């Protein structure tokens, strides 16, 4: 049941907003869950996916394959391309297969100095909500 008058539950409106979302909103939508070890370490359940993160596919045809690095994050199509997840075309060339970020688990994050503050901010926000 909807309680806020400012939020719509209309399916067509939500689909329109999803498919017409700007890039900075798509970044947040394209989040992946962290592995159990990373979840314990950072106290965060999911993070927006980035190029060079290491992920494991957990759903679909390519699930269970070894861990691969994210080669490209394609926000326009809501897919990511992973190092070893490829298929062969009819003419013999190999192409990466697009996978939705919700169907992978991040096993190793690409960290740089500005990412540290992101975890701290998210942990602080969570602590504030629990109080």
Coordinates of N, CA and C in Angstrom, one line a residue:
X1 N 0.8 -1.2 0.0 CA 0.0 0.0 0.0 C 0.9 1.2 0.0
X2 N 0.5 2.2 -0.8 CA 1.2 3.4 -0.9 C 0.8 4.4 0.2
X3 N 1.8 5.0 0.8 CA 1.5 6.0 1.9 C 1.9 7.4 1.5
X4 N 2.9 7.6 0.7 CA 3.3 8.9 0.3 C 2.6 9.4 -1.0
X5 N 2.1 10.6 -1.0 CA 1.4 11.1 -2.2 C 2.3 11.5 -3.3
X6 N 3.6 11.5 -3.0 CA 4.6 12.0 -3.9 C 5.3 10.8 -4.7
X7 N 4.9 9.6 -4.4 CA 5.5 8.4 -5.0 C 4.3 7.7 -5.8
X8 N 4.6 7.3 -7.0 CA 3.6 6.6 -7.8 C 3.8 5.1 -7.8
X9 N 2.8 4.4 -7.9 CA 2.9 2.9 -8.0 C 2.4 2.5 -9.4
X10 N 2.2 3.4 -10.2 CA 1.7 3.1 -11.6 C 2.8 2.4 -12.4
X11 N 2.5 1.2 -12.9 CA 3.6 0.4 -13.6 C 4.1 1.1 -14.8
X12 N 3.3 1.7 -15.6 CA 3.8 2.4 -16.8 C 4.7 3.6 -16.5
X13 N 4.3 4.3 -15.4 CA 5.1 5.5 -15.1 C 6.5 5.0 -14.5
X14 N 6.5 3.9 -13.7 CA 7.7 3.4 -13.2 C 8.6 2.9 -14.3
X15 N 8.0 2.2 -15.3 CA 8.8 1.7 -16.4 C 9.4 2.9 -17.2
X16 N 8.6 3.9 -17.4 CA 9.1 5.1 -18.2 C 10.2 5.7 -17.5
X17 N 10.2 5.8 -16.1 CA 11.2 6.5 -15.4 C 12.5 5.6 -15.4
X18 N 12.3 4.3 -15.4 CA 13.4 3.3 -15.4 C 14.2 3.4 -16.7
X19 N 13.4 3.4 -17.8 CA 14.1 3.4 -19.2 C 14.5 4.7 -19.7
X20 N 14.0 5.8 -19.1 CA 14.4 7.2 -19.4 C 15.3 7.8 -18.4
X21 N 15.8 7.0 -17.5 CA 16.6 7.5 -16.4 C 17.9 8.1 -16.9
X22 N 18.4 9.2 -16.3 CA 19.7 9.8 -16.6 C 20.8 8.9 -16.1
X23 N 22.0 9.2 -16.6 CA 23.2 8.3 -16.3 C 23.5 8.2 -14.8
X24 N 23.3 9.3 -14.1 CA 23.7 9.3 -12.6 C 22.7 8.5 -11.8
X25 N 21.5 8.4 -12.3 CA 20.5 7.5 -11.7 C 20.7 6.1 -12.0
X26 N 21.0 5.8 -13.3 CA 21.3 4.5 -13.8 C 22.5 3.9 -13.0
X27 N 23.5 4.7 -12.6 CA 24.6 4.2 -11.8 C 24.1 3.5 -10.5
X28 N 23.2 4.1 -9.9 CA 22.7 3.6 -8.6 C 21.8 2.4 -8.9
X29 N 21.0 2.4 -10.0 CA 20.2 1.2 -10.3 C 21.1 0.0 -10.6
X30 N 22.2 0.3 -11.2 CA 23.2 -0.8 -11.6 C 24.1 -1.2 -10.5
X31 N 23.5 -1.6 -9.3 CA 24.2 -2.0 -8.2 C 24.2 -3.5 -8.1
X32 N 25.3 -4.1 -7.5 CA 25.4 -5.5 -7.3 C 25.6 -5.8 -5.9
X33 N 25.2 -7.0 -5.4 CA 25.4 -7.3 -4.0 C 26.9 -7.7 -3.8
X34 N 27.4 -7.5 -2.6 CA 28.8 -7.9 -2.3 C 28.8 -9.3 -1.8
X35 N 29.9 -9.9 -1.9 CA 30.1 -11.3 -1.4 C 30.0 -11.3 0.1
X36 N 29.8 -12.4 0.7 CA 29.6 -12.5 2.2 C 30.8 -11.9 2.9
X37 N 32.1 -12.1 2.4 CA 33.3 -11.6 3.1 C 33.3 -10.1 3.0
X38 N 33.0 -9.5 1.8 CA 33.0 -8.1 1.7 C 31.9 -7.4 2.5
X39 N 30.8 -8.1 2.6 CA 29.6 -7.6 3.3 C 30.0 -7.5 4.8
X40 N 30.7 -8.5 5.3 CA 31.2 -8.5 6.7 C 32.2 -7.4 6.9
X41 N 33.1 -7.2 6.0 CA 34.2 -6.3 6.1 C 33.7 -4.8 6.1
X42 N 32.8 -4.5 5.1 CA 32.4 -3.1 4.9 C 31.0 -2.8 5.5
X43 N 30.3 -3.7 6.0 CA 29.0 -3.5 6.6 C 28.0 -2.8 5.6
X44 N 28.2 -3.2 4.3 CA 27.3 -2.7 3.2 C 26.9 -3.9 2.4
X45 N 25.6 -3.9 2.0 CA 25.1 -5.0 1.3 C 25.4 -5.0 -0.2
X46 N 25.3 -3.8 -0.8 CA 25.5 -3.7 -2.3 C 26.1 -2.4 -2.6
X47 N 26.8 -2.4 -3.8 CA 27.5 -1.2 -4.3 C 27.2 -1.0 -5.8
X48 N 27.2 0.2 -6.3 CA 27.2 0.4 -7.7 C 28.4 -0.3 -8.4
X49 N 28.2 -1.0 -9.4 CA 29.3 -1.7 -10.1 C 30.2 -0.8 -10.8
X50 N 31.5 -1.1 -10.9 CA 32.5 -0.3 -11.5 C 33.3 -1.1 -12.4
X51 N 33.9 -0.5 -13.4 CA 34.9 -1.2 -14.3 C 36.1 -1.7 -13.4
X52 N 36.6 -2.8 -13.7 CA 37.7 -3.5 -12.9 C 37.3 -4.1 -11.6
X53 N 36.1 -4.1 -11.2 CA 35.6 -4.9 -10.1 C 35.7 -6.4 -10.5
X54 N 36.0 -7.3 -9.6 CA 35.9 -8.7 -9.9 C 34.6 -9.3 -9.4
X55 N 33.9 -10.0 -10.3 CA 32.6 -10.5 -10.1 C 32.4 -11.9 -10.4
X56 N 31.4 -12.6 -9.9 CA 31.0 -13.9 -10.2 C 29.6 -13.9 -10.6
X57 N 29.3 -14.6 -11.7 CA 27.9 -14.7 -12.2 C 27.1 -15.7 -11.4
X58 N 26.0 -15.4 -10.8 CA 25.2 -16.3 -10.0 C 23.9 -16.7 -10.5
X59 N 23.5 -16.1 -11.7 CA 22.2 -16.5 -12.3 C 22.4 -16.6 -13.8
X60 N 21.6 -17.4 -14.4 CA 21.6 -17.5 -15.9 C 22.5 -18.5 -16.5
X61 N 22.7 -18.5 -17.8 CA 23.4 -19.5 -18.5 C 24.9 -19.5 -18.1
X62 N 25.5 -18.4 -17.7 CA 26.9 -18.3 -17.4 C 27.2 -18.4 -15.9
X63 N 26.2 -18.8 -15.1 CA 26.4 -18.9 -13.7 C 27.4 -19.9 -13.3
X64 N 28.1 -19.7 -12.2 CA 29.1 -20.6 -11.6 C 30.4 -20.7 -12.3
X65 N 30.6 -19.9 -13.4 CA 31.9 -19.8 -14.0 C 32.8 -19.1 -13.1
X66 N 34.1 -19.2 -13.4 CA 35.1 -18.6 -12.6 C 34.9 -17.1 -12.5
X67 N 35.6 -16.5 -11.6 CA 35.5 -15.1 -11.3 C 36.1 -14.3 -12.5
X68 N 35.5 -13.2 -12.9 CA 36.1 -12.4 -14.0 C 36.0 -10.9 -13.7
X69 N 36.8 -10.2 -14.4 CA 36.9 -8.7 -14.2 C 35.8 -8.0 -15.1
X70 N 35.3 -7.0 -14.6 CA 34.3 -6.2 -15.4 C 35.1 -5.4 -16.4
X71 N 34.8 -5.6 -17.7 CA 35.5 -5.0 -18.8 C 34.8 -3.6 -19.1
X72 N 33.5 -3.6 -19.1 CA 32.8 -2.4 -19.4 C 31.4 -2.3 -18.7
X73 N 31.1 -1.1 -18.2 CA 29.7 -0.9 -17.7 C 29.0 -0.1 -18.7
X74 N 27.9 -0.7 -19.3 CA 27.2 -0.1 -20.3 C 25.8 0.4 -19.8
X75 N 25.8 1.6 -19.3 CA 24.7 2.2 -18.6 C 23.5 2.3 -19.5
X76 N 23.7 2.6 -20.7 CA 22.5 2.8 -21.6 C 21.7 1.5 -21.8
X77 N 22.4 0.3 -21.8 CA 21.6 -0.9 -21.9 C 21.4 -1.6 -20.6
X78 N 21.9 -1.0 -19.5 CA 21.8 -1.6 -18.1 C 22.5 -3.0 -18.1
X79 N 23.6 -3.1 -18.7 CA 24.4 -4.4 -18.7 C 25.8 -4.1 -18.4
X80 N 26.5 -5.2 -17.9 CA 28.0 -5.1 -17.8 C 28.6 -6.2 -18.6
X81 N 29.8 -6.0 -19.0 CA 30.5 -7.0 -19.8 C 31.7 -7.5 -18.9
X82 N 31.8 -8.9 -18.9 CA 32.8 -9.5 -18.0 C 33.8 -10.2 -18.8
X83 N 35.1 -10.2 -18.3 CA 36.2 -10.7 -19.0 C 36.0 -12.0 -19.7
X84 N 35.6 -13.1 -19.0 CA 35.6 -14.4 -19.6 C 34.2 -14.8 -20.1
X85 N 33.2 -14.0 -20.0 CA 31.9 -14.3 -20.4 C 31.7 -13.8 -21.8
X86 N 31.9 -14.8 -22.8 CA 31.9 -14.4 -24.2 C 31.1 -15.5 -25.0
X87 N 30.7 -15.2 -26.2 CA 30.2 -16.2 -27.1 C 30.7 -16.0 -28.5
X88 N 30.6 -17.0 -29.3 CA 31.1 -16.9 -30.7 C 30.0 -16.6 -31.6
X89 N 30.2 -15.6 -32.4 CA 29.2 -15.3 -33.5 C 29.3 -16.2 -34.6
X90 N 28.3 -16.1 -35.5 CA 28.2 -17.0 -36.7 C 29.5 -16.9 -37.6
X91 N 30.0 -15.7 -37.6 CA 31.2 -15.4 -38.5 C 32.5 -15.8 -37.8
X92 N 32.5 -16.3 -36.6 CA 33.7 -16.8 -35.9 C 34.3 -15.8 -34.9
X93 N 33.8 -14.6 -34.9 CA 34.4 -13.6 -33.9 C 33.7 -13.8 -32.5
X94 N 34.5 -13.5 -31.5 CA 33.9 -13.6 -30.1 C 33.5 -12.2 -29.6
X95 N 32.3 -12.2 -29.0 CA 31.8 -11.0 -28.4 C 31.4 -11.2 -26.9
X96 N 31.5 -10.1 -26.1 CA 31.1 -10.2 -24.7 C 29.6 -10.3 -24.7
X97 N 29.1 -11.0 -23.7 CA 27.7 -11.2 -23.4 C 27.3 -10.2 -22.3
X98 N 26.3 -9.4 -22.5 CA 25.8 -8.5 -21.5 C 25.1 -9.2 -20.4
X99 N 25.4 -8.8 -19.2 CA 24.8 -9.4 -18.0 C 24.3 -8.3 -17.1
X100 N 23.1 -8.5 -16.6 CA 22.6 -7.4 -15.7 C 23.3 -7.5 -14.3
X101 N 23.7 -6.3 -13.8 CA 24.5 -6.3 -12.5 C 23.8 -7.0 -11.3
X102 N 22.5 -7.1 -11.3 CA 21.9 -7.8 -10.2 C 22.1 -9.3 -10.2
X103 N 22.6 -9.8 -11.3 CA 22.8 -11.2 -11.5 C 24.2 -11.7 -11.2
X104 N 25.0 -10.7 -10.6 CA 26.4 -11.1 -10.3 C 26.7 -10.7 -8.8
X105 N 27.7 -11.2 -8.3 CA 28.2 -10.9 -6.9 C 29.6 -10.3 -7.0
X106 N 29.8 -9.2 -6.4 CA 31.1 -8.6 -6.4 C 32.0 -9.3 -5.4
X107 N 33.1 -9.9 -5.9 CA 34.0 -10.6 -5.0 C 35.3 -9.8 -4.6
X108 N 35.6 -8.8 -5.5 CA 36.7 -7.9 -5.1 C 36.4 -6.5 -5.7
X109 N 36.5 -5.5 -4.9 CA 36.2 -4.1 -5.3 C 37.5 -3.5 -5.9
X110 N 37.3 -2.6 -6.8 CA 38.4 -1.7 -7.3 C 38.3 -0.5 -6.3
X111 N 39.4 -0.4 -5.5 CA 39.4 0.6 -4.5 C 40.4 1.7 -4.9
X112 N 40.0 2.9 -4.7 CA 40.9 4.1 -4.8 C 40.6 5.0 -3.6
X113 N 41.4 6.0 -3.4 CA 41.3 6.8 -2.2 C 39.9 7.4 -2.0
X114 N 39.2 7.8 -3.0 CA 37.9 8.4 -2.8 C 36.8 7.4 -2.5
X115 N 37.1 6.1 -2.7 CA 36.1 5.1 -2.4 C 36.0 4.9 -0.9
X116 N 37.0 5.1 -0.1 CA 37.0 4.8 1.3 C 36.0 5.7 2.0
X117 N 35.8 6.9 1.6 CA 34.8 7.8 2.2 C 33.4 7.3 1.9
X118 N 33.2 6.7 0.7 CA 31.9 6.2 0.4 C 31.4 5.1 1.4
X119 N 32.3 4.2 1.8 CA 31.9 3.2 2.7 C 31.7 3.8 4.1
X120 N 32.5 4.8 4.5 CA 32.3 5.4 5.8 C 31.0 6.2 5.8
X121 N 30.6 6.9 4.7 CA 29.4 7.6 4.7 C 28.2 6.7 4.7
X122 N 28.3 5.6 4.0 CA 27.2 4.6 4.0 C 27.0 3.9 5.4
X123 N 28.1 3.7 6.0 CA 28.0 3.1 7.4 C 27.4 4.1 8.4
X124 N 27.8 5.3 8.3 CA 27.3 6.4 9.1 C 25.8 6.5 8.9
X125 N 25.3 6.5 7.7 CA 23.9 6.6 7.4 C 23.1 5.5 8.0
X126 N 23.7 4.3 7.9 CA 23.0 3.1 8.4 C 22.9 3.2 9.9
X127 N 24.0 3.7 10.6 CA 24.0 3.8 12.0 C 23.0 4.9 12.5
X128 N 22.9 6.0 11.7 CA 21.9 7.0 12.0 C 20.4 6.4 12.0
X129 N 20.2 5.6 10.9 CA 18.8 5.1 10.8 C 18.5 4.1 11.9
X130 N 19.5 3.4 12.4 CA 19.3 2.4 13.5 C 19.0 3.0 14.8
X131 N 19.5 4.2 15.0 CA 19.3 4.9 16.3 C 17.9 5.4 16.5

